[in-house]
Amino acid sequence: MNTTTRLDNSEDIVIMRNVNKWYGNFHVLKDINLNVKKGERIVICGPSGSGKSTVIRCINHLEEHQEGEIIVDGIEVGNDVKLIHQVRREVGMCFQHFNLFPHLTILDNLTLAPIWVRNMPKKEAEEIAMKYLERVRIPEQANKYPGQLSGGQQQRVAIARSLCMNPKVMLFDEPTSALDPEMISEVLDVMVELAEGGMTMICVTHEMGFAKRVADRVIFMDAGQIIEESEPEEFFNNPKSERTKLFLSQIIQH
Amino acid sequence: MATSEQMIPDRAPPITQIGPIAWLRENLFSGPLNTLLTIAAFYFLYLVIPPVFEWMFLDANWQGTTRNDCTRDGACWVFIIQRFEQFMYGFYPEDLRWRPNLAGILLVLLIIPLFLKRVPYKGWLALFILLVYPVIAYFLLHGGAGIEEVDTSKWGGLMLTLVLSIFGIVAALPIGILLALGRRSSMPIIRAVSTVYIELWRGAPLITILFMSSVMLPLFLPEGMDIDKLARAMVGIALFQSAYVAEAVRGGLQAIPKGQYEAASAMGLTYWQSMRLVILPQALKLSIPGMVNTFIELFKDTSLVLIIGLFDLLSIIQQANADPNWLGFDTEGYIFAALVYWIFCFGMSRYSLALERKLDTGHRN
């Protein structure tokens, strides 16, 4: 929109500066600083309760931060509802439990936001939806309901749903952790393709294979802080902090 | 370790597991206590059903015009048949009864397309029914603007019952939905106002609300200002019912997982868009059983308008019972009233079940 002036001219599409957040007295995010460039692929990992989901949920203001600033695509995410909607339009998000709308068909799930948020004509929205359904390889499911699809298919639909808004950034909040093991790879394949297509991605995930393959940077969080941040090779082969070493040994043990 | 390369083909279950014999064993004679209860129940039915059936049908009187025609032992349906028109319309002038008929037929004709699958412009039709139809119905039933007026004190019978309950249900639905959203709002003042409203109206019996509307309200109105008694009752019923609808809808809203709200917000929908497109369609579906329950209650509760001097179906039957020419046929009257109420309530119940099935998309949260 033309009412806002860009707060930043840099390449960074997401900027978090000294972000702090509390749930009541519990300090969940501590001085988070994170810059994400256009086209960059970030993987955030860490033990449960470390605040990694909270970080990405602050980016599109599903969670409110109390201190610091978050700038997405040049717009500050604060208390202004209009600006929040503007940011959300440009930021796609996939959830652990897919969160498809069970009362709508797959096609209607995909066209909902383009029609109501972008005011796109229905026909055009449907064409775009079919394009993305083909990209996640399930165009034949377009007229079914989410309840009729497997978990892996639902998550692929959820990814396609976000893509229909043509987002500048995609957030993934543990997209594979609710899936049966045999369905994980079909979702990861779609995510890898997306990464290779140049999408800016911030993924909270425990899929270390995925991190090694596509991430530009891996961020390790513990107890609400960013403990370590490095390229995947460095991160996995030569972790610096003790906590990172411990975490890596725990997840690779079995 | 053994391996089996051959698949075992499916076999039919033992004969005791399927068919009518299995059903009887499973459901009626599964143990000594159950067998005893089954026999006792059949004996009870044997005692009750034949005499009732005889009284209602075999020995009943159907022909004639006065009580003297009721010569046989059974029910005197002549009474119901003679008074039928009055039970339907109350004291609505006979030559104008085509007007409520037309209003009723019009409503049914307008509503049927809503239930058919492939009808375009359903939304507009629904809006027409909600906004334009009430005006048409008002002029048909009440008159005015050149159409002969029929004072609401002459309305009565089933027609009045239907006017009260349809208005109550239709008006309460939107108010109730707004109240339910208000009660779950993050804004404290809206939440408080909604909560207080719901608790106040839900805490008072309908009968006191009807009393208030007919006896107390006029005391607070300025001298010479008079609001039609029926209109006051209708408003009272709608406001009362909206509190119940609100609670039924709130139940549905609470059952919607947080993820649905988050997914809707994350894609940039505004609050009202996500409510209308994502949350309410699911929440309303979940609250159908609760809402239909309150609608059925309301339909029957409209008989309370008797105490403020309106002659709905039940009160007009009671009045006919007191007619010296037809004394002693209360049973027939009440059975008829019960039958009519039952037909409507059972219809609502069946319809709601069908609606639940139709809206089921195979998803369990």
Coordinates of C-alpha atoms in Angstrom, one line a residue:
Chain A
M1 CA 0.0 0.0 0.0
N2 CA 1.1 3.5 -0.6
T3 CA 0.2 4.8 2.8
T4 CA 3.3 3.3 4.4
T5 CA 6.9 4.3 3.9
R6 CA 9.5 1.6 4.0
L7 CA 11.4 1.7 7.2
D8 CA 14.3 0.0 5.7
N9 CA 16.0 -0.1 2.3
S10 CA 18.1 -3.1 3.0
E11 CA 17.8 -6.5 1.4
D12 CA 16.5 -7.8 4.7
I13 CA 12.9 -8.9 4.4
V14 CA 12.5 -9.8 8.1
I15 CA 14.3 -7.9 10.8
M16 CA 14.0 -8.6 14.5
R17 CA 15.8 -6.3 16.8
N18 CA 16.1 -7.0 20.6
V19 CA 12.7 -8.7 20.6
N20 CA 11.5 -9.7 24.1
K21 CA 8.4 -11.5 25.0
W22 CA 6.8 -12.7 28.2
Y23 CA 3.9 -15.0 28.9
G24 CA 2.8 -13.5 32.3
N25 CA 6.1 -13.6 34.2
F26 CA 7.7 -16.2 32.0
H27 CA 10.3 -14.7 29.8
V28 CA 9.9 -16.7 26.5
L29 CA 12.0 -14.6 24.1
K30 CA 15.2 -12.9 25.2
D31 CA 16.8 -10.3 23.1
I32 CA 16.2 -12.0 19.8
N33 CA 18.1 -10.5 16.9
L34 CA 17.5 -11.9 13.5
N35 CA 17.9 -10.7 10.0
V36 CA 16.6 -12.6 7.0
K37 CA 17.5 -11.6 3.5
K38 CA 15.4 -12.1 0.5
G39 CA 15.7 -15.7 -0.8
E40 CA 17.4 -16.9 2.3
R41 CA 16.4 -20.2 3.9
I42 CA 16.6 -20.3 7.6
V43 CA 16.1 -23.4 9.8
I44 CA 15.4 -22.8 13.5
C45 CA 15.8 -25.8 15.8
G46 CA 16.1 -26.4 19.5
P47 CA 14.6 -28.3 22.4
S48 CA 10.8 -28.1 23.0
G49 CA 9.9 -25.0 24.9
S50 CA 12.9 -23.1 23.6
G51 CA 10.7 -20.4 22.0
K52 CA 11.5 -21.3 18.4
S53 CA 7.8 -21.4 17.4
T54 CA 7.1 -18.2 19.3
V55 CA 9.8 -16.5 17.2
I56 CA 8.1 -17.2 13.9
R57 CA 4.6 -16.6 15.3
C58 CA 5.8 -13.1 16.3
I59 CA 6.8 -12.4 12.7
N60 CA 3.1 -12.4 11.5
H61 CA 1.9 -11.2 14.9
L62 CA 0.0 -14.4 15.9
E63 CA 1.9 -13.7 19.1
E64 CA 2.5 -10.2 20.4
H65 CA 6.0 -9.1 21.4
Q66 CA 6.4 -6.6 24.3
E67 CA 9.9 -5.1 23.5
G68 CA 12.0 -4.6 20.5
E69 CA 11.0 -4.2 16.9
I70 CA 10.0 -6.5 14.1
I71 CA 10.1 -5.2 10.6
V72 CA 8.7 -7.4 7.8
D73 CA 9.0 -6.2 4.2
G74 CA 9.6 -2.7 5.4
I75 CA 6.5 -2.6 7.7
E76 CA 6.8 -2.5 11.4
V77 CA 4.7 -5.2 13.1
G78 CA 3.2 -3.5 16.1
N79 CA -0.3 -2.8 17.4
D80 CA -1.7 -1.2 14.2
V81 CA -4.2 -3.7 12.9
K82 CA -4.1 -2.4 9.4
L83 CA -0.3 -2.9 9.2
I84 CA -0.6 -6.3 10.7
H85 CA -3.1 -7.3 7.9
Q86 CA -0.7 -5.9 5.4
V87 CA 2.2 -8.0 6.7
R88 CA 0.1 -11.1 6.9
R89 CA -0.9 -10.7 3.3
E90 CA 2.8 -11.1 2.3
V91 CA 3.7 -13.8 4.8
G92 CA 2.5 -17.4 4.3
M93 CA 2.4 -19.8 7.2
C94 CA 2.1 -23.6 7.5
F95 CA 1.2 -25.1 10.8
Q96 CA 2.1 -28.3 12.6
H97 CA -1.6 -29.4 12.4
F98 CA -2.2 -28.0 8.9
N99 CA -5.3 -26.0 10.0
L100 CA -7.1 -26.5 6.8
F101 CA -10.8 -25.4 7.0
P102 CA -12.7 -28.6 7.3
H103 CA -16.0 -27.2 6.0
L104 CA -14.5 -26.1 2.7
T105 CA -13.3 -28.1 -0.2
I106 CA -9.6 -28.2 -1.0
L107 CA -10.2 -25.7 -3.9
D108 CA -12.2 -23.4 -1.7
N109 CA -9.5 -23.5 1.0
L110 CA -7.0 -22.3 -1.6
T111 CA -9.1 -19.6 -3.1
L112 CA -10.5 -18.1 0.1
A113 CA -7.7 -15.7 0.9
P114 CA -7.0 -14.6 -2.7
I115 CA -10.7 -13.8 -3.2
W116 CA -11.4 -12.0 0.1
V117 CA -8.0 -10.5 0.9
R118 CA -6.7 -9.8 -2.5
N119 CA -10.1 -9.2 -4.1
M120 CA -9.2 -11.6 -6.9
P121 CA -12.0 -12.7 -9.3
K122 CA -13.1 -16.3 -8.4
K123 CA -12.1 -17.7 -11.8
E124 CA -8.6 -16.3 -11.6
A125 CA -8.2 -17.5 -8.0
E126 CA -9.2 -21.0 -9.1
E127 CA -6.8 -21.1 -11.9
I128 CA -4.0 -20.1 -9.6
A129 CA -5.1 -22.7 -7.0
M130 CA -5.1 -25.5 -9.6
K131 CA -1.6 -24.4 -10.6
Y132 CA -0.3 -24.8 -7.1
L133 CA -2.2 -28.0 -6.5
E134 CA -0.4 -29.4 -9.5
R135 CA 2.8 -28.2 -8.0
V136 CA 2.2 -30.1 -4.8
R137 CA 1.1 -33.0 -7.0
I138 CA -2.5 -33.4 -5.8
P139 CA -4.7 -31.6 -8.4
E140 CA -7.1 -34.6 -8.4
Q141 CA -8.1 -33.9 -4.8
A142 CA -9.4 -30.4 -5.6
N143 CA -13.1 -31.1 -4.9
K144 CA -12.6 -33.2 -1.8
Y145 CA -12.8 -32.1 1.8
P146 CA -9.7 -32.0 4.1
G147 CA -11.2 -34.8 6.2
Q148 CA -10.9 -37.1 3.2
L149 CA -7.1 -36.6 2.7
S150 CA -4.1 -38.1 4.5
G151 CA -2.0 -36.0 6.8
G152 CA 0.8 -35.6 4.2
Q153 CA -1.7 -34.6 1.5
Q154 CA -3.3 -32.1 3.9
Q155 CA 0.1 -30.5 4.7
R156 CA 0.8 -30.2 1.0
V157 CA -2.6 -28.5 0.5
A158 CA -1.7 -26.2 3.3
I159 CA 1.5 -25.2 1.6
A160 CA -0.3 -24.7 -1.7
R161 CA -2.9 -22.6 0.2
S162 CA -0.1 -20.3 1.4
L163 CA 1.5 -20.1 -2.0
C164 CA -1.8 -18.9 -3.6
M165 CA -1.3 -15.6 -1.8
N166 CA 2.1 -15.3 -3.6
P167 CA 3.9 -14.6 -0.3
K168 CA 7.3 -13.0 0.0
V169 CA 8.2 -15.1 3.0
M170 CA 7.0 -18.5 4.1
L171 CA 7.0 -19.5 7.7
F172 CA 6.9 -23.2 8.6
D173 CA 6.0 -24.2 12.2
E174 CA 7.1 -27.8 12.6
P175 CA 5.3 -28.9 9.4
T176 CA 6.2 -32.6 9.6
S177 CA 6.1 -33.3 13.3
A178 CA 2.4 -34.3 13.3
L179 CA 2.8 -36.6 10.3
D180 CA 3.1 -40.4 10.1
P181 CA 6.7 -41.3 9.2
E182 CA 5.9 -42.5 5.7
M183 CA 4.4 -39.1 4.8
I184 CA 7.2 -36.9 5.9
S185 CA 9.2 -37.1 2.8
E186 CA 6.4 -36.1 0.4
V187 CA 6.0 -32.9 2.4
L188 CA 9.8 -32.3 2.6
D189 CA 10.1 -32.9 -1.1
V190 CA 7.6 -30.0 -1.7
M191 CA 9.5 -27.8 0.7
V192 CA 12.9 -28.6 -1.0
E193 CA 11.4 -27.7 -4.4
L194 CA 10.1 -24.5 -2.9
A195 CA 13.5 -23.6 -1.5
E196 CA 15.2 -24.4 -4.8
G197 CA 12.7 -22.1 -6.5
G198 CA 14.1 -19.2 -4.5
M199 CA 11.4 -18.7 -1.8
T200 CA 12.4 -17.0 1.4
M201 CA 11.7 -19.6 4.1
I202 CA 11.9 -19.6 7.9
C203 CA 11.4 -23.2 9.1
V204 CA 11.1 -24.5 12.6
T205 CA 11.8 -28.1 12.2
H206 CA 13.7 -31.1 13.5
E207 CA 14.4 -32.5 10.1
M208 CA 18.1 -32.2 10.1
G209 CA 18.5 -33.8 6.7
F210 CA 16.3 -31.0 5.3
A211 CA 18.4 -28.4 7.1
K212 CA 21.6 -29.8 5.7
R213 CA 20.2 -29.9 2.2
V214 CA 18.6 -26.5 1.8
A215 CA 19.3 -24.2 4.7
D216 CA 21.6 -21.2 4.3
R217 CA 21.7 -20.8 8.0
V218 CA 20.8 -22.9 11.0
I219 CA 19.7 -21.2 14.2
F220 CA 19.8 -23.0 17.5
M221 CA 17.6 -21.8 20.3
D222 CA 17.4 -22.7 23.9
A223 CA 15.5 -21.1 26.8
G224 CA 14.3 -18.2 24.7
Q225 CA 17.7 -17.2 23.3
I226 CA 19.5 -17.7 20.1
I227 CA 22.5 -19.8 21.2
E228 CA 24.2 -20.4 17.9
E229 CA 23.8 -19.4 14.3
S230 CA 25.9 -20.7 11.5
E231 CA 25.9 -22.4 8.1
P232 CA 24.7 -26.0 8.2
E233 CA 28.1 -27.5 7.5
E234 CA 29.7 -25.6 10.4
F235 CA 26.6 -26.2 12.6
F236 CA 26.5 -29.9 12.3
N237 CA 30.2 -30.7 12.0
N238 CA 31.7 -28.1 14.3
P239 CA 29.1 -26.8 16.8
K240 CA 30.6 -24.3 19.2
S241 CA 28.3 -24.2 22.2
E242 CA 28.0 -27.1 24.6
R243 CA 24.2 -26.9 24.5
T244 CA 24.2 -27.3 20.8
K245 CA 26.5 -30.3 21.0
L246 CA 24.2 -31.9 23.6
F247 CA 21.1 -31.2 21.5
L248 CA 22.7 -32.6 18.3
S249 CA 23.9 -35.7 20.1
Q250 CA 20.4 -36.2 21.5
I251 CA 18.6 -36.0 18.2
I252 CA 21.2 -38.0 16.2
Q253 CA 21.6 -40.7 18.9
H254 CA 19.0 -43.1 17.6
Chain B
M1 CA 9.7 -68.6 12.3
A2 CA 7.0 -69.4 9.8
T3 CA 6.1 -67.4 6.8
S4 CA 2.9 -67.7 4.8
E5 CA 2.9 -66.7 1.1
Q6 CA -0.7 -67.6 0.6
M7 CA -3.4 -65.1 1.6
I8 CA -6.3 -66.5 3.6
P9 CA -9.6 -65.9 1.8
D10 CA -12.4 -64.2 3.7
R11 CA -15.0 -66.6 5.2
A12 CA -18.6 -65.9 6.2
P13 CA -19.3 -65.4 9.9
P14 CA -21.0 -68.2 11.9
I15 CA -24.8 -68.2 11.5
T16 CA -25.4 -67.1 15.1
Q17 CA -23.7 -63.8 14.4
I18 CA -25.9 -62.4 11.6
G19 CA -29.6 -62.2 10.6
P20 CA -32.8 -61.8 12.7
I21 CA -32.0 -64.6 15.2
A22 CA -28.7 -62.9 16.1
W23 CA -30.5 -59.6 16.4
L24 CA -33.1 -60.9 18.7
R25 CA -30.5 -62.6 20.9
E26 CA -28.3 -59.6 21.0
N27 CA -31.0 -57.0 21.7
L28 CA -34.0 -58.7 23.4
F29 CA -32.8 -61.9 25.1
S30 CA -29.2 -61.4 25.9
G31 CA -29.6 -62.5 29.6
P32 CA -32.2 -63.5 32.2
L33 CA -32.8 -59.9 33.3
N34 CA -33.1 -58.7 29.7
T35 CA -35.5 -61.5 28.8
L36 CA -37.7 -60.7 31.8
L37 CA -37.7 -57.0 30.9
T38 CA -38.6 -57.8 27.3
I39 CA -41.5 -60.0 28.3
A40 CA -42.7 -57.3 30.8
A41 CA -42.5 -54.6 28.2
F42 CA -44.5 -56.6 25.6
Y43 CA -47.2 -57.3 28.2
F44 CA -47.4 -53.6 29.0
L45 CA -47.8 -52.7 25.4
Y46 CA -50.5 -55.4 25.0
L47 CA -52.4 -53.8 27.9
V48 CA -52.2 -50.3 26.7
I49 CA -52.2 -50.2 22.9
P50 CA -55.4 -52.0 22.0
P51 CA -57.8 -50.0 24.2
V52 CA -56.2 -46.7 23.1
F53 CA -56.4 -47.7 19.5
E54 CA -60.0 -48.7 19.9
W55 CA -60.9 -45.4 21.6
M56 CA -59.0 -43.2 19.1
F57 CA -60.1 -45.0 15.9
L58 CA -62.4 -48.0 16.0
D59 CA -65.0 -46.6 18.3
A60 CA -64.4 -43.0 17.4
N61 CA -67.1 -40.6 16.1
W62 CA -66.1 -38.7 12.9
Q63 CA -69.4 -37.6 11.4
G64 CA -71.8 -34.9 12.5
T65 CA -72.1 -31.4 13.7
T66 CA -73.0 -31.4 17.4
R67 CA -72.2 -33.3 20.5
N68 CA -75.4 -35.3 20.0
D69 CA -73.8 -37.0 17.0
C70 CA -71.2 -38.5 19.3
T71 CA -73.1 -41.6 20.2
R72 CA -70.4 -44.2 20.1
D73 CA -68.0 -45.0 23.1
G74 CA -64.8 -43.7 21.5
A75 CA -63.4 -40.3 21.0
C76 CA -65.6 -37.5 19.7
W77 CA -63.5 -36.1 16.9
V78 CA -66.6 -34.2 15.7
F79 CA -65.6 -31.6 18.3
I80 CA -62.2 -31.1 16.7
I81 CA -63.5 -31.1 13.2
Q82 CA -66.2 -28.5 14.0
R83 CA -63.7 -26.2 15.7
F84 CA -60.8 -26.9 13.4
E85 CA -60.9 -23.6 11.6
Q86 CA -60.9 -21.7 14.9
F87 CA -58.0 -23.8 16.2
M88 CA -56.0 -22.8 13.1
Y89 CA -56.9 -19.0 12.9
G90 CA -58.4 -18.0 16.2
F91 CA -61.0 -15.2 15.6
Y92 CA -59.4 -14.0 12.4
P93 CA -62.4 -13.0 10.1
E94 CA -63.5 -15.9 8.0
D95 CA -63.6 -14.1 4.7
L96 CA -60.0 -12.9 5.2
R97 CA -58.4 -16.2 6.1
W98 CA -56.9 -16.5 2.7
R99 CA -54.4 -13.9 3.8
P100 CA -52.7 -15.9 6.5
N101 CA -52.9 -18.9 4.1
L102 CA -51.2 -16.9 1.4
A103 CA -48.5 -15.7 3.9
G104 CA -47.9 -19.3 4.9
I105 CA -47.8 -20.7 1.4
L106 CA -45.5 -17.8 0.3
L107 CA -43.1 -18.6 3.1
V108 CA -43.0 -22.3 2.3
L109 CA -42.5 -21.5 -1.4
L110 CA -39.6 -19.1 -0.6
I111 CA -37.9 -21.5 1.8
I112 CA -38.0 -24.7 -0.4
P113 CA -35.4 -23.4 -2.9
L114 CA -33.0 -22.8 0.0
F115 CA -33.0 -26.5 0.6
L116 CA -32.5 -27.6 -3.0
K117 CA -29.0 -28.2 -4.0
R118 CA -28.4 -26.3 -7.2
V119 CA -30.3 -23.1 -6.9
P120 CA -28.4 -19.9 -7.7
Y121 CA -28.6 -16.7 -5.6
K122 CA -29.4 -18.5 -2.4
G123 CA -27.9 -15.7 -0.4
W124 CA -30.1 -13.1 -1.9
L125 CA -33.2 -15.3 -1.4
A126 CA -32.3 -15.7 2.2
L127 CA -31.9 -12.0 2.6
F128 CA -35.3 -11.5 0.9
I129 CA -36.9 -13.9 3.3
L130 CA -35.3 -12.1 6.3
L131 CA -35.8 -8.6 5.2
V132 CA -38.6 -8.3 2.7
Y133 CA -40.9 -11.2 3.6
P134 CA -41.7 -9.9 7.1
V135 CA -43.0 -6.7 5.5
I136 CA -45.2 -8.7 3.1
A137 CA -46.3 -11.0 5.9
Y138 CA -47.1 -8.0 8.1
F139 CA -49.4 -6.4 5.5
L140 CA -51.0 -9.8 4.7
L141 CA -51.7 -10.6 8.3
H142 CA -52.3 -7.2 9.8
G143 CA -53.3 -5.1 6.8
G144 CA -52.9 -1.4 6.6
A145 CA -52.0 0.9 3.7
G146 CA -55.4 0.3 2.0
I147 CA -55.6 -3.4 2.9
E148 CA -58.4 -4.1 5.4
E149 CA -56.9 -4.2 8.9
V150 CA -57.3 -7.1 11.3
D151 CA -56.5 -6.2 14.9
T152 CA -53.9 -8.6 16.5
S153 CA -56.4 -9.3 19.3
K154 CA -58.3 -11.4 16.7
W155 CA -55.3 -13.4 15.7
G156 CA -55.1 -16.8 17.3
G157 CA -54.7 -20.6 17.1
L158 CA -51.9 -22.3 15.3
M159 CA -51.4 -19.2 13.2
L160 CA -50.5 -17.2 16.3
T161 CA -48.3 -19.9 17.6
L162 CA -46.4 -20.0 14.3
V163 CA -46.1 -16.2 14.1
L164 CA -44.7 -16.0 17.7
S165 CA -42.2 -18.9 17.2
I166 CA -41.1 -18.1 13.7
F167 CA -40.5 -14.5 14.6
G168 CA -38.8 -15.5 17.9
I169 CA -36.5 -17.9 16.1
V170 CA -35.6 -15.8 13.2
A171 CA -35.0 -12.6 15.2
A172 CA -33.1 -14.4 17.9
L173 CA -30.6 -16.0 15.6
P174 CA -28.6 -12.9 14.5
I175 CA -28.9 -11.3 18.0
G176 CA -27.8 -14.5 19.6
I177 CA -24.8 -14.9 17.3
L178 CA -23.6 -11.4 18.0
L179 CA -24.0 -12.0 21.7
A180 CA -22.0 -15.2 21.5
L181 CA -19.2 -13.4 19.7
G182 CA -19.5 -10.5 22.2
R183 CA -19.1 -12.9 25.1
R184 CA -15.9 -14.3 23.6
S185 CA -14.6 -10.9 22.6
S186 CA -11.2 -9.7 23.8
M187 CA -12.7 -6.3 24.5
P188 CA -13.8 -6.2 28.2
I189 CA -16.7 -3.8 27.9
I190 CA -18.3 -5.8 25.0
R191 CA -17.7 -9.0 26.8
A192 CA -19.3 -7.6 30.0
V193 CA -22.3 -6.2 28.3
S194 CA -23.0 -9.5 26.4
T195 CA -22.4 -11.6 29.5
V196 CA -24.8 -9.5 31.6
Y197 CA -27.4 -9.5 28.9
I198 CA -27.3 -13.3 28.5
E199 CA -27.3 -14.0 32.2
L200 CA -30.1 -11.6 32.9
W201 CA -32.5 -12.9 30.3
R202 CA -31.5 -16.5 30.9
G203 CA -32.1 -16.1 34.6
A204 CA -35.7 -15.0 34.2
P205 CA -38.5 -17.4 33.3
L206 CA -40.3 -16.6 30.1
I207 CA -43.6 -16.2 32.0
T208 CA -42.2 -13.2 33.9
I209 CA -40.9 -11.7 30.7
L210 CA -44.3 -11.9 29.2
F211 CA -45.8 -10.4 32.3
M212 CA -43.3 -7.6 32.2
S213 CA -44.0 -6.9 28.6
S214 CA -47.8 -6.8 29.0
V215 CA -48.3 -5.4 32.5
M216 CA -45.1 -3.5 33.5
L217 CA -43.9 -2.0 30.2
P218 CA -47.0 0.1 29.7
L219 CA -46.4 1.7 33.1
F220 CA -43.0 3.0 31.9
L221 CA -44.3 4.3 28.6
P222 CA -45.5 7.9 28.4
E223 CA -49.3 8.6 28.7
G224 CA -51.2 7.7 25.5
M225 CA -48.4 5.7 24.0
D226 CA -49.5 2.2 23.4
I227 CA -47.6 -0.6 21.7
D228 CA -49.6 -3.6 20.5
K229 CA -49.7 -6.4 23.0
L230 CA -48.7 -9.0 20.5
A231 CA -45.8 -6.9 19.3
R232 CA -44.6 -6.6 22.9
A233 CA -44.8 -10.3 23.4
M234 CA -42.9 -11.0 20.2
V235 CA -40.1 -8.6 21.2
G236 CA -40.0 -10.2 24.6
I237 CA -39.8 -13.7 23.2
A238 CA -37.1 -12.8 20.7
L239 CA -34.9 -11.1 23.3
F240 CA -35.4 -14.0 25.7
Q241 CA -34.6 -16.6 23.0
S242 CA -31.5 -14.7 21.8
A243 CA -29.8 -15.4 25.2
Y244 CA -30.4 -19.1 24.7
V245 CA -29.2 -19.0 21.1
A246 CA -26.1 -17.1 22.3
E247 CA -25.2 -19.9 24.7
A248 CA -25.7 -22.6 22.1
V249 CA -23.5 -20.7 19.6
R250 CA -20.9 -20.1 22.3
G251 CA -20.7 -23.8 22.8
G252 CA -20.0 -24.3 19.1
L253 CA -17.4 -21.5 19.1
Q254 CA -15.5 -23.0 21.9
A255 CA -15.3 -26.3 20.1
I256 CA -13.4 -24.7 17.2
P257 CA -9.7 -25.4 17.6
K258 CA -7.4 -22.4 18.0
G259 CA -5.6 -23.3 14.9
Q260 CA -8.6 -22.4 12.8
Y261 CA -8.5 -18.8 14.1
E262 CA -4.8 -18.7 13.6
A263 CA -4.9 -20.0 10.1
A264 CA -7.6 -17.5 9.2
S265 CA -5.7 -14.5 10.7
A266 CA -2.4 -15.7 9.3
M267 CA -3.7 -15.4 5.7
G268 CA -4.8 -11.8 6.3
L269 CA -8.5 -12.2 6.8
T270 CA -10.1 -9.5 9.1
Y271 CA -11.9 -10.4 12.2
W272 CA -15.3 -10.3 10.6
Q273 CA -14.2 -12.1 7.5
S274 CA -12.7 -14.9 9.5
M275 CA -15.8 -15.2 11.6
R276 CA -18.1 -15.2 8.6
L277 CA -16.1 -17.4 6.3
V278 CA -14.2 -19.8 8.6
I279 CA -15.4 -19.8 12.2
L280 CA -19.1 -19.4 12.2
P281 CA -19.9 -21.9 9.4
Q282 CA -18.2 -24.5 11.6
A283 CA -19.5 -23.3 14.9
L284 CA -23.1 -23.0 13.8
K285 CA -23.0 -26.5 12.5
L286 CA -21.8 -27.7 15.8
S287 CA -24.4 -25.8 17.7
I288 CA -27.4 -27.1 15.6
P289 CA -28.4 -29.7 18.2
G290 CA -28.3 -27.1 21.0
M291 CA -30.1 -24.5 19.0
V292 CA -32.8 -26.8 17.7
N293 CA -33.3 -27.9 21.3
T294 CA -34.0 -24.3 22.3
F295 CA -36.2 -23.7 19.3
I296 CA -38.4 -26.7 20.1
E297 CA -38.6 -25.5 23.7
L298 CA -39.6 -22.0 22.4
F299 CA -42.2 -23.5 20.1
K300 CA -43.9 -25.1 23.1
D301 CA -43.3 -22.2 25.4
T302 CA -45.2 -19.9 23.2
S303 CA -48.3 -21.4 24.8
L304 CA -47.5 -19.3 27.9
V305 CA -48.9 -16.2 26.0
L306 CA -52.2 -17.5 27.4
I307 CA -51.5 -15.6 30.6
I308 CA -51.4 -12.3 28.9
G309 CA -54.6 -12.9 27.0
L310 CA -53.4 -14.0 23.6
F311 CA -55.1 -17.1 22.2
D312 CA -52.5 -19.3 20.8
L313 CA -53.2 -22.9 19.8
L314 CA -53.3 -24.3 23.3
S315 CA -55.4 -21.5 24.8
I316 CA -57.9 -21.5 22.1
I317 CA -58.4 -25.3 22.5
Q318 CA -58.8 -24.7 26.3
Q319 CA -61.4 -22.1 25.5
A320 CA -63.3 -24.4 23.3
N321 CA -63.2 -27.0 26.0
A322 CA -65.0 -24.6 28.2
D323 CA -67.8 -24.1 25.7
P324 CA -71.0 -25.4 27.3
N325 CA -72.0 -27.0 24.0
W326 CA -68.9 -29.1 24.0
L327 CA -68.3 -29.8 27.7
G328 CA -66.5 -33.0 28.5
F329 CA -64.3 -33.4 25.5
D330 CA -61.1 -32.0 27.1
T331 CA -59.2 -35.3 26.3
E332 CA -59.9 -34.9 22.6
G333 CA -58.8 -31.3 22.6
Y334 CA -55.6 -31.9 24.5
I335 CA -54.7 -34.9 22.3
F336 CA -55.2 -32.8 19.2
A337 CA -53.0 -30.0 20.7
A338 CA -50.3 -32.5 21.7
L339 CA -50.5 -34.0 18.1
V340 CA -50.0 -30.6 16.4
Y341 CA -47.2 -29.6 18.7
W342 CA -45.6 -33.0 18.3
I343 CA -45.7 -32.8 14.5
F344 CA -43.9 -29.5 14.4
C345 CA -41.3 -30.4 17.1
F346 CA -40.6 -33.8 15.5
G347 CA -40.3 -32.1 12.1
M348 CA -37.7 -29.7 13.5
S349 CA -35.8 -32.5 15.2
R350 CA -35.7 -34.5 12.0
Y351 CA -34.7 -31.5 9.9
S352 CA -31.8 -30.7 12.2
L353 CA -30.6 -34.3 12.0
A354 CA -30.7 -34.1 8.2
L355 CA -28.9 -30.8 8.3
E356 CA -26.2 -32.2 10.4
R357 CA -25.7 -35.1 8.0
K358 CA -25.7 -32.7 5.0
L359 CA -23.1 -30.5 6.6
D360 CA -20.8 -33.3 7.7
T361 CA -17.6 -33.2 5.7
G362 CA -16.0 -36.2 7.4
H363 CA -13.8 -34.1 9.7
R364 CA -13.4 -34.7 13.4
N365 CA -11.5 -32.1 15.4

